[in-house]
Coordinates of C-alpha atoms and ligand atoms in Angstrom, one line a residue:
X15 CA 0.0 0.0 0.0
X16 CA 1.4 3.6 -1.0
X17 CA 2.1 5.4 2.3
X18 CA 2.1 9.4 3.1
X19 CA 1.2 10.3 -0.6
X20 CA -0.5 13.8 -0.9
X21 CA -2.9 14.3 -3.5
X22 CA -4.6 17.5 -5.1
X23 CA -7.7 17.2 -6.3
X24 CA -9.1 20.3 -8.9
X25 CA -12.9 20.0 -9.6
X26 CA -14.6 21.7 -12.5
X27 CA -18.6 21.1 -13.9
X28 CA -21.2 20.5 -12.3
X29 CA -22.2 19.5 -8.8
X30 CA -21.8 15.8 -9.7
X31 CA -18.2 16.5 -10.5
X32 CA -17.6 17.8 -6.6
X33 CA -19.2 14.9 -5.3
X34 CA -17.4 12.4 -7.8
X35 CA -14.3 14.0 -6.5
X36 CA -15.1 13.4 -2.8
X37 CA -15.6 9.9 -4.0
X38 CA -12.3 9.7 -5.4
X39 CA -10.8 11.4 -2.7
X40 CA -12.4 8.4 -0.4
X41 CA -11.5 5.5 -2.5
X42 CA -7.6 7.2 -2.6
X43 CA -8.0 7.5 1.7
X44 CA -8.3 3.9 2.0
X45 CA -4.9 3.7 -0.8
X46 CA -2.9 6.0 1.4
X47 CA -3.6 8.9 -0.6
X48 CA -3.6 12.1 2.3
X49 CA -5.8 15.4 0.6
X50 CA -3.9 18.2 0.9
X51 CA -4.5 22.0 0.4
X52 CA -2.1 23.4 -2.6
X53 CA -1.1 21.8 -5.6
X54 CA 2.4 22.6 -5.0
X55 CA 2.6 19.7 -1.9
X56 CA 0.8 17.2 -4.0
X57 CA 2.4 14.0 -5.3
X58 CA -0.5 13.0 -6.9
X59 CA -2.3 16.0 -9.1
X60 CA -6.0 14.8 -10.0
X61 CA -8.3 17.2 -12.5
X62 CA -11.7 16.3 -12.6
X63 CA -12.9 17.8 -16.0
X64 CA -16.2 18.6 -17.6
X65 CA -17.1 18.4 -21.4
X66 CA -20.7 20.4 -21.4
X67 CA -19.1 23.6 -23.1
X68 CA -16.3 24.3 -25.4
X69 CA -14.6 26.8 -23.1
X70 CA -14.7 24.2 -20.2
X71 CA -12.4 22.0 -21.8
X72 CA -10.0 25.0 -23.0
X73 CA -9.6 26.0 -19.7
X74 CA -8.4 22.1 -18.6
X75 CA -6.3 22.2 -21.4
X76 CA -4.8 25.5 -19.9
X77 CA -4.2 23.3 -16.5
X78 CA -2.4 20.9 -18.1
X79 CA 0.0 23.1 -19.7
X80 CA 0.8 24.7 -15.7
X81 CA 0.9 20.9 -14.5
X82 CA 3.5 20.3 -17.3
X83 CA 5.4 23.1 -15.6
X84 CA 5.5 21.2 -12.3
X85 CA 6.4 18.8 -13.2
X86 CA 9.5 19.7 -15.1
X87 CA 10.4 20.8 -11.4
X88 CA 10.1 18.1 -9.0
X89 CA 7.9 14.5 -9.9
X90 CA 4.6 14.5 -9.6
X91 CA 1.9 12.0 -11.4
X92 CA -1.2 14.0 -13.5
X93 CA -4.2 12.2 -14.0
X94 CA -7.5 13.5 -15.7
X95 CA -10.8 12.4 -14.5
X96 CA -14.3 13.0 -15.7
X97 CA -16.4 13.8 -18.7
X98 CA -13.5 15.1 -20.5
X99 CA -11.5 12.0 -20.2
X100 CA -14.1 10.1 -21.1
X101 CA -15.1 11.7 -24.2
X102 CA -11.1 12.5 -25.2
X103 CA -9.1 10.0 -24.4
X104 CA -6.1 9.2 -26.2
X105 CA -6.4 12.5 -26.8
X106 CA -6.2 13.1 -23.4
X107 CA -3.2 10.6 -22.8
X108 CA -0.9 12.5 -25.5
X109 CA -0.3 15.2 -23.6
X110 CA 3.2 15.2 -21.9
X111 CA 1.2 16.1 -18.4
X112 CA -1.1 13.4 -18.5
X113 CA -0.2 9.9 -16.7
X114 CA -3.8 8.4 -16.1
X115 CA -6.8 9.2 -17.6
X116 CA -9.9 7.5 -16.0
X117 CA -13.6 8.0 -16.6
X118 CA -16.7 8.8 -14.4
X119 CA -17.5 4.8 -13.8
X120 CA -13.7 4.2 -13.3
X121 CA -12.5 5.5 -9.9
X122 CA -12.3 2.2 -7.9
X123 CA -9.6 0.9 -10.9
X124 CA -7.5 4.3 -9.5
X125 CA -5.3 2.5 -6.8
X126 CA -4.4 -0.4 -9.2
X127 CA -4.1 2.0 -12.2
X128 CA -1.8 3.9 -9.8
X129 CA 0.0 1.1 -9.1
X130 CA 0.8 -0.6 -12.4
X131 CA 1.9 3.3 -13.1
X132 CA 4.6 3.4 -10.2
X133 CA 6.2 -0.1 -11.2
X134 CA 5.7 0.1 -15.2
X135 CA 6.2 4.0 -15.6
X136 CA 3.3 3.4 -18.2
X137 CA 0.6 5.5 -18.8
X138 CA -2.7 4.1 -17.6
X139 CA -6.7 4.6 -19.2
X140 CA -9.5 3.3 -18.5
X141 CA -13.0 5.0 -20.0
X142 CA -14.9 1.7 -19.1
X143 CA -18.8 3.1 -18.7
X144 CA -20.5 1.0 -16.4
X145 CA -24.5 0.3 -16.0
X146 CA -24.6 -0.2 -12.8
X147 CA -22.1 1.6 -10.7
X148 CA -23.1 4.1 -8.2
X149 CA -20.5 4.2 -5.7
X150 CA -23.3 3.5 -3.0
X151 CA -21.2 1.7 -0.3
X152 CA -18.1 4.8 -0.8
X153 CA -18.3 7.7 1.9
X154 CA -17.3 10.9 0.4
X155 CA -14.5 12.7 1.8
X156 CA -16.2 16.1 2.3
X157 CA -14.6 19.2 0.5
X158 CA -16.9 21.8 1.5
X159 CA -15.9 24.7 3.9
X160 CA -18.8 25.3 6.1
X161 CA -20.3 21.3 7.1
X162 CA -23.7 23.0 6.6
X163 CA -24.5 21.7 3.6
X164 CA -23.8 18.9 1.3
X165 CA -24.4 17.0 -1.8
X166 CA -25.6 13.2 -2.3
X167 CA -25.6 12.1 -5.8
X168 CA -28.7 9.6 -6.3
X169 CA -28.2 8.3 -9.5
X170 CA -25.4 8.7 -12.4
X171 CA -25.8 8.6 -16.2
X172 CA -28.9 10.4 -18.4
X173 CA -31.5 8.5 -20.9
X174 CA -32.3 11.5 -22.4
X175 CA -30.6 12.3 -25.7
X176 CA -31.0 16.0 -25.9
X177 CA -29.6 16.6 -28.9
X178 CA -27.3 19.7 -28.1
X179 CA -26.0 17.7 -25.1
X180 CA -22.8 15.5 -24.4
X181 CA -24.0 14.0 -21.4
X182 CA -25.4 10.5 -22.1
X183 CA -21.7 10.0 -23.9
X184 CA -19.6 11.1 -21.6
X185 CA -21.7 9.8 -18.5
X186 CA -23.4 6.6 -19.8
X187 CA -27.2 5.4 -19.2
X188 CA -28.8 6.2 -16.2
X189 CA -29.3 3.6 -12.8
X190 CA -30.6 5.0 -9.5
X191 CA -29.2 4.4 -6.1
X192 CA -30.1 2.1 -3.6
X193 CA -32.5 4.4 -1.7
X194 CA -31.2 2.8 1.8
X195 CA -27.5 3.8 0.7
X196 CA -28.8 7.3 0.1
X197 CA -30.9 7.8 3.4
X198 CA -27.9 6.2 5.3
X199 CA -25.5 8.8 3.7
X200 CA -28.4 12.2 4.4
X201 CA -28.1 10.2 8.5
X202 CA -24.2 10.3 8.9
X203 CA -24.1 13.9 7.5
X204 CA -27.1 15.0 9.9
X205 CA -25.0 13.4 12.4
X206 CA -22.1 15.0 11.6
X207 CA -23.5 18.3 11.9
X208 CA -24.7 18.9 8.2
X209 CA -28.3 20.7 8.3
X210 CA -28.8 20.7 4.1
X211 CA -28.3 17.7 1.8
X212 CA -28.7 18.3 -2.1
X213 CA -30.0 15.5 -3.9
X214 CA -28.4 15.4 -7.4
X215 CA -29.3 13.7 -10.5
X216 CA -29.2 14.7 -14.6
X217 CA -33.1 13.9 -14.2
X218 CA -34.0 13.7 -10.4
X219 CA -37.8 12.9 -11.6
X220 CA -36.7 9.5 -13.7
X221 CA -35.0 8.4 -10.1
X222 CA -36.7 4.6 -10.3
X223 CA -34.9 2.2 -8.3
X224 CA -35.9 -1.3 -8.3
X225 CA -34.7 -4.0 -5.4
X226 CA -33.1 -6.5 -7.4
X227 CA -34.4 -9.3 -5.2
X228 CA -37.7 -8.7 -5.4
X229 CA -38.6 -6.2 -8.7
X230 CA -41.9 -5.5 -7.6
X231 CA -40.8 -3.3 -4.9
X232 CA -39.8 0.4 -6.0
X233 CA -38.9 3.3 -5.0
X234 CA -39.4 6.8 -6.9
X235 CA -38.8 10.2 -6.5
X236 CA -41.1 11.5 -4.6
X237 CA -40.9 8.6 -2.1
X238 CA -37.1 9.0 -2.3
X239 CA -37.9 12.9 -0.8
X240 CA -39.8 12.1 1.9
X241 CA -37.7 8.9 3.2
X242 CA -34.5 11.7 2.9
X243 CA -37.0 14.2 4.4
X244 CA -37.8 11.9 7.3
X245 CA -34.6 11.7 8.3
X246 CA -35.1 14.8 10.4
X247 CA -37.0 17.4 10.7
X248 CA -34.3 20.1 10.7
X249 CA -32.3 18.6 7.5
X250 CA -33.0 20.5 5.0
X251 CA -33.7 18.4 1.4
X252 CA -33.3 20.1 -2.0
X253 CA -32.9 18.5 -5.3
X254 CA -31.8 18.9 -8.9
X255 CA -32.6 19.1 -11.8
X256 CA -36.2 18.4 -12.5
X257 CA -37.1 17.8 -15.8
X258 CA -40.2 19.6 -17.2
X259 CA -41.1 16.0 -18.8
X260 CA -40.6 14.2 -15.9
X261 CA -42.1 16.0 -13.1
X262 CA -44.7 14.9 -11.6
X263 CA -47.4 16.1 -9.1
X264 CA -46.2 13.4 -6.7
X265 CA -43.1 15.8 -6.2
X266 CA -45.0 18.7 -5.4
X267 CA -47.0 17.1 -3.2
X268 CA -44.0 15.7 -1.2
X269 CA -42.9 19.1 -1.3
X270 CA -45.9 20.6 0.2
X271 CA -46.3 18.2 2.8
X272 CA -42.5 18.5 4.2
X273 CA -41.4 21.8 5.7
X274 CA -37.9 21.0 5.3
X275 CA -38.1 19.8 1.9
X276 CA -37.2 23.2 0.3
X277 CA -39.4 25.4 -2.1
X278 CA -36.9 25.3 -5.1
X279 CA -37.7 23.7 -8.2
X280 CA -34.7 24.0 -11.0
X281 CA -36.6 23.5 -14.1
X282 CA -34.5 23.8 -17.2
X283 CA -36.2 24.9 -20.4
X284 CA -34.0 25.7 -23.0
X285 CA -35.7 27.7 -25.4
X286 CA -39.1 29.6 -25.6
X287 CA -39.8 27.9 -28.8
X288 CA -41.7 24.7 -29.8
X289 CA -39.8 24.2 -32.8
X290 CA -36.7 24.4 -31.0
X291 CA -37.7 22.5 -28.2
X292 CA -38.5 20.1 -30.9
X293 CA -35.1 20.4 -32.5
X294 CA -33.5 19.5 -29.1
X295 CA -35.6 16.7 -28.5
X296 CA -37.0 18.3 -24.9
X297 CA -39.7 16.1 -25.5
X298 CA -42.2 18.7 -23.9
X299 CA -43.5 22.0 -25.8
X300 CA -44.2 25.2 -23.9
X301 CA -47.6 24.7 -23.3
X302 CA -46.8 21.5 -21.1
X303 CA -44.0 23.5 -19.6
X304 CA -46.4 26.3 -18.5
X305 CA -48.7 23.6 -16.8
X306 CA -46.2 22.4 -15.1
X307 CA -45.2 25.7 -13.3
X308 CA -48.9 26.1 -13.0
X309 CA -48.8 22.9 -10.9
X310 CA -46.0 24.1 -9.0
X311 CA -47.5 27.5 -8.4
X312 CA -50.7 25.9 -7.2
X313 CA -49.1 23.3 -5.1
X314 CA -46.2 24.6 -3.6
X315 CA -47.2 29.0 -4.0
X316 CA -44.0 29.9 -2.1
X317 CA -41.7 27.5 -4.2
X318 CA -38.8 29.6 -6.3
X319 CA -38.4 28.6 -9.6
X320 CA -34.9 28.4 -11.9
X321 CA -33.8 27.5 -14.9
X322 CA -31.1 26.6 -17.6
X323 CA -31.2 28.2 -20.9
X324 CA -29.1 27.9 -24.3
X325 CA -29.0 30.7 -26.7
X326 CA -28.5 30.2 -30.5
X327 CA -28.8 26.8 -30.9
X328 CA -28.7 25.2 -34.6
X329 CA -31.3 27.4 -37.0
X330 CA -32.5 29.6 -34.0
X331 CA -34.3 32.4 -35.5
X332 CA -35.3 35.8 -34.2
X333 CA -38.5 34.9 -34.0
X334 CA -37.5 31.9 -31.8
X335 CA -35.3 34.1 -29.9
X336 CA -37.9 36.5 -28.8
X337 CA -40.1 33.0 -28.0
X338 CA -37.4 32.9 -24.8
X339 CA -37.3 36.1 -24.0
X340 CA -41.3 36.0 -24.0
X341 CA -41.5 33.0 -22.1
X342 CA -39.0 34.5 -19.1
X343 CA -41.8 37.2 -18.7
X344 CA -44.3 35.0 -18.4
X345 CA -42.7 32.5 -15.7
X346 CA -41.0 35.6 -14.2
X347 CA -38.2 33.0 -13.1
X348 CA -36.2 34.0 -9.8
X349 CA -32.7 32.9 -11.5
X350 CA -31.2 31.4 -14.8
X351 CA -27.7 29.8 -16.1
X352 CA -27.8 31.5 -19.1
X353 CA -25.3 30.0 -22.0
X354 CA -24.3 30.5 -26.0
X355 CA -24.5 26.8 -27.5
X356 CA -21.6 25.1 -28.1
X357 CA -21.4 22.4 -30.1
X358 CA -20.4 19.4 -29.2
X359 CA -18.5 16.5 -31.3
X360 CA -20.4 13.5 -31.5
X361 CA -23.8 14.8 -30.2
X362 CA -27.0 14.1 -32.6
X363 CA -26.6 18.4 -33.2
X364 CA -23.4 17.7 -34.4
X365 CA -23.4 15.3 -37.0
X366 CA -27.2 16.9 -38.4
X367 CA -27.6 20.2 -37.9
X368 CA -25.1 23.3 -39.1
X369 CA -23.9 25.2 -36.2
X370 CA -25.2 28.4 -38.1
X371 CA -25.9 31.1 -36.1
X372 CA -23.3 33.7 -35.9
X373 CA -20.9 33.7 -33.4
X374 CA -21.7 37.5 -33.0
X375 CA -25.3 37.1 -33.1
X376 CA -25.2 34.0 -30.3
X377 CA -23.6 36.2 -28.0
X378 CA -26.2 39.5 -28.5
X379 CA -28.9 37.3 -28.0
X380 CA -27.4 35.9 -24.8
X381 CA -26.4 39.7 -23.7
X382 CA -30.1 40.1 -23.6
X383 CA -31.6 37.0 -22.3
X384 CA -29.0 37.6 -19.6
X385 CA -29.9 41.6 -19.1
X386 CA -34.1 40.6 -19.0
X387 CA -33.2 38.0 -16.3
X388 CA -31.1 39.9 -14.0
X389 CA -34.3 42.7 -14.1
X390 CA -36.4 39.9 -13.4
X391 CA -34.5 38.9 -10.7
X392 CA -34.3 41.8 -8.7
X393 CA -38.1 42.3 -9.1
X394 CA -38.5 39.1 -7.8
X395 CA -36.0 39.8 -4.9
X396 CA -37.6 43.3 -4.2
X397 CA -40.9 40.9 -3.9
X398 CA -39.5 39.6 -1.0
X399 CA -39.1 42.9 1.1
X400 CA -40.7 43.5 3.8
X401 CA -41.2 39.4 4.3
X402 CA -39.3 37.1 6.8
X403 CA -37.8 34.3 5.9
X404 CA -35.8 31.3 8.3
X405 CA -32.7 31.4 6.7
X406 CA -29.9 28.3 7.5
X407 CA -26.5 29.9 8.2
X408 CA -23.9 28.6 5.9
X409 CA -20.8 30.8 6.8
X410 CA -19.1 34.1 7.1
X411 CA -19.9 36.9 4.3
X412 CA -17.3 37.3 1.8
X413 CA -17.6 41.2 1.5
X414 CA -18.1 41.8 5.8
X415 CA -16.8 39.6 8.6
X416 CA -19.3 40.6 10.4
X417 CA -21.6 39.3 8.1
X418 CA -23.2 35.8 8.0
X419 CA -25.3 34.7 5.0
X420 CA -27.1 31.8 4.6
X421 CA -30.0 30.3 2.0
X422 CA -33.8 30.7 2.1
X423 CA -35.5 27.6 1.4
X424 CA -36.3 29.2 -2.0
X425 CA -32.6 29.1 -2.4
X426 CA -32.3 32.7 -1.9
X427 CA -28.6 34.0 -0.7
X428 CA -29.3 36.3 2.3
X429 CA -26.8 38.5 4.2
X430 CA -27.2 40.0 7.9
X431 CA -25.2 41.1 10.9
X432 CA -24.2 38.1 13.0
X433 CA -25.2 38.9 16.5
X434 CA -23.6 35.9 17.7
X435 CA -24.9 33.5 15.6
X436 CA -23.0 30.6 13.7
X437 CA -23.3 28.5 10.4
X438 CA -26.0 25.3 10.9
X439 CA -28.2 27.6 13.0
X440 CA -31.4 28.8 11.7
X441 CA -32.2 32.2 12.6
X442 CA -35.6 33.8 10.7
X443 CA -34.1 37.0 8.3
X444 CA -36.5 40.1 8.2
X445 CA -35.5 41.5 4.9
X446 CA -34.5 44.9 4.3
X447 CA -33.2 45.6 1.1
X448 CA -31.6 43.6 -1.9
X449 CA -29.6 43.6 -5.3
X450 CA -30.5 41.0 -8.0
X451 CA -28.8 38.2 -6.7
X452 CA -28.8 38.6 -2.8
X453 CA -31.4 39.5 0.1
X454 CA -30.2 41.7 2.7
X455 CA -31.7 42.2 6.1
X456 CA -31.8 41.7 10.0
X457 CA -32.6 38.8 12.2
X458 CA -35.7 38.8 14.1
X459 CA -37.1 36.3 17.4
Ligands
LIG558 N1 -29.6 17.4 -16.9 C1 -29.9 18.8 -16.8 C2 -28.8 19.7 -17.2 C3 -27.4 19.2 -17.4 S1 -26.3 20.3 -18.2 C4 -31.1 19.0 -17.7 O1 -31.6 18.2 -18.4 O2 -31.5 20.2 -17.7 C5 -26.6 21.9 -17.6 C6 -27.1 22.8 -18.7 O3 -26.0 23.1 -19.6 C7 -28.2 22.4 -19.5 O4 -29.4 22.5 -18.9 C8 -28.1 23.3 -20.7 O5 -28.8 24.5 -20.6 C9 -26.6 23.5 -20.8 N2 -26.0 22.9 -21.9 C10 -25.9 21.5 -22.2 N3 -25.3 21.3 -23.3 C11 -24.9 22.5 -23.9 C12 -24.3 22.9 -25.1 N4 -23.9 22.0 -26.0 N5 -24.1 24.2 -25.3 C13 -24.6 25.1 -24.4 N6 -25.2 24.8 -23.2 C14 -25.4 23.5 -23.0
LIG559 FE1 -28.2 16.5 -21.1 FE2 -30.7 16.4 -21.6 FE3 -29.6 14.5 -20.1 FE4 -29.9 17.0 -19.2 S1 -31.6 15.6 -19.7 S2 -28.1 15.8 -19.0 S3 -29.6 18.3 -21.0 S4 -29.2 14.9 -22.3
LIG560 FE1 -21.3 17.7 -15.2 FE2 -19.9 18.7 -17.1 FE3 -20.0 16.2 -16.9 S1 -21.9 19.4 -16.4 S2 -22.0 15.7 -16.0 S3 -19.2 17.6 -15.4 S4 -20.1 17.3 -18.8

């Protein structure tokens, strides 16, 4: 067994990509792998990449070249982990950083690739996707500052095929989680102090899990949410992403009837246009989106609602374009990720459709899909003036140390003087003021 060895982990993508890396980190514990803080202490240098976007492969690339750097200067093992390695490769392997290159369903091969690399000096790869591997029995090493609030991935992989998206490649089918594994792991974090656990999933509302001995016994989403949301009353459960497809009432109503299941749906649309809704293969059109934040509305009337959207994908007219900017008014959504499409090699939008609109032209329509939703956003924040919220603490304000801010349970970011407060308490926030993208205010008894 390797003994001492420090390793530096970098994590980049989504919210899966952290966790992942708190797996890996775990798997390389029990190897005699020792996290440490700076890259220039590590022996062992981990990136764990993301393929969604051009630019968030250019920027790994970038990484690489600095890693080269170090290791010109003292010897030190690179290895690339994640979508990127998954979808690249050899590619990846040809760089004169790269040592080991291991994808998303990989990680428990690490300590043997590691291994055969110490006593070969060979290169190591292994992209093997896997249909049923969901790391249920690891414990993530947490990574997070505060201990207030974590993630628990509950399934891996995506069915979906959206043709714009790299996903499904890079990340392999989908399989759920063993729902005990998950409500085990939301226990030891509420023991350990944690007070929020994010459930995290490509398509939270597919979640299906079957009991292999006995197929007739399921579990779905909405159970999932209440079994995590049983586990106690002050562990607070969100969840993403929903899919506007997917989502069934059964959610809401989980949601209504569980105070600490939180009032935040993240409801990706895309586009405010059924033809390209169509064109992406959404499978729902704008009129099935609207009744499902209907449903929501009616259901859960408090619950905040976000989404993802893509600007100038493949033949995206004007017309189309002012679709999204017509549906944002209508939802009146509290926050967006906001993107210009980038296309992505191998993807269905790849290999049919021309990536024709202008670079130029992509990036004006983003400007104002981006300038509508931060107005929207503050009028949604100014909405909340005047109310009071409880508010979990989560840490120390970045701007005033003496400053806390913590999350509504509409996932609203809310700063107030501490008054002797900490982060895991809950303290109800009267607010006062705000900008577009934070609530400021006061605590109240
Ligand atoms: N599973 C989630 C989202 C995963 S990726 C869902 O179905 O909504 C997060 C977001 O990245 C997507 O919602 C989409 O808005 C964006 N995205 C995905 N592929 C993209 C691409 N090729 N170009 C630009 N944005 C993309
Ligand atoms: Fe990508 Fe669509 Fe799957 Fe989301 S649902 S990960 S956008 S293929
Ligand atoms: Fe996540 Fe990026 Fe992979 S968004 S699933 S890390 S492609």
């Amino acid at each position: 067994m390797e003994k001492n060895k420090r390793l530096f982990i970098e994590t980049y993508g989504c919210q899966m990509n952290v966790y992942d890396s708190e797996i890996v980190l775990s798997i390389l514990a029990n190897d005699g792998y020792a996290p440490c803080d700076s890259l220039d202490d590590a022996d062992l240098i981990l990136v764990n990449t993301c393929s969604i976007r051009d630019n968030a492969e250019q920027r790994v690339w970038g990484r690489l070249d600095c890693f080269l750097q170090e290791k010109k200067s003292r010897d030190v093992k690179v290895g690339v982990l994640g979508c990127m390695a998954e979808r690249l490769r050899q590619e990846l392997l040809s760089h004169p950083a790269v040592d080991i290159v291991a994808g998303p369903d990989t990680y428990r091969e690490l300590p043997a690739m590691l291994r055969r690399l110490e006593e070969s000096g060979e290169s190591q790869i292994n992209t093997t996707l896997s249909l049923k591997e969901t790391y249920a029995d690891i414990d993530p090493i947490r990574t997070d500052r505060n201990r207030v609030s974590t993630f628990i991935s509950i399934m891996r992989g995506c069915n979906n095929m959206c043709t714009y998206c790299i996903v499904p490649y890079v990340r392999g089918g989908e399989r759920s989680r063993d729902p005990k594994s998950i409500v085990r792991e939301a226990e030891r974090m509420y023991a350990a102090g944690y007070r929020e656990v994010n459930l995290l999933g490509q398509n939270v509302d597919s979640y299906l899990w079957k009991n292999p001995d006995n197929m007739t016994e399921t579990v779905d989403f909405a159970q999932l949410l209440e079994l995590v949301a049983l586990v106690a009353p002050d562990l607070r459960v969100r969840f993403s992403t929903s899919h506007p497809k997917d989502m069934g009432n059964g959610v809401l109503y989980s949601m209504a009837m569980y105070p600490n299941i939180c009032t935040h749906i993240h409801l990706p649309v895309q586009s405010g246009s059924d033809r390209m809704l169509g064109k992406m293969n959404r499978k729902y059109t704008i009129a099935g989106y609207m009744d499902r934040i209907d449903k929501i509305r009616e259901i859960v009337p408090d619950a905040a609602v976000t989404t993802d959207i893509i600007a100038g994908f493949c033949s995206e007219t004007e017309e189309d374009h002012l679709a999204t900017l017509e549906l944002m008014r209508r939802v009146r959504f509290d926050s967006a990720f906001m993107f210009q499409y980038s296309e992505r090699p191998g993807t269905k939008a790849a290999r049919h459709f021309p990536d024709d609109v202008p670079h130029e032209v992509k990036t004006r329509r983003l400007n104002e899909i981006i300038e509508l939703q931060s107005s929207i956003s503050l009028e949604r924040n100014r909405e909340c003036i005047g109310g009071t919220y409880e508010v979990l603490i989560e840490g120390t304000s970045k701007r005033d140390s003496n400053s806390l801010f913590g999350r509504t349970s509409s996932n609203k970011v809310c700063v107030f003087p501490a008054l002797g407060h900490r982060p895991g308490e809950y303290v109800n926030i009267k607010v006062e003021s705000c900008t577009s993208a934070t609530l400021l205010g006061n605590i109240v008894e």
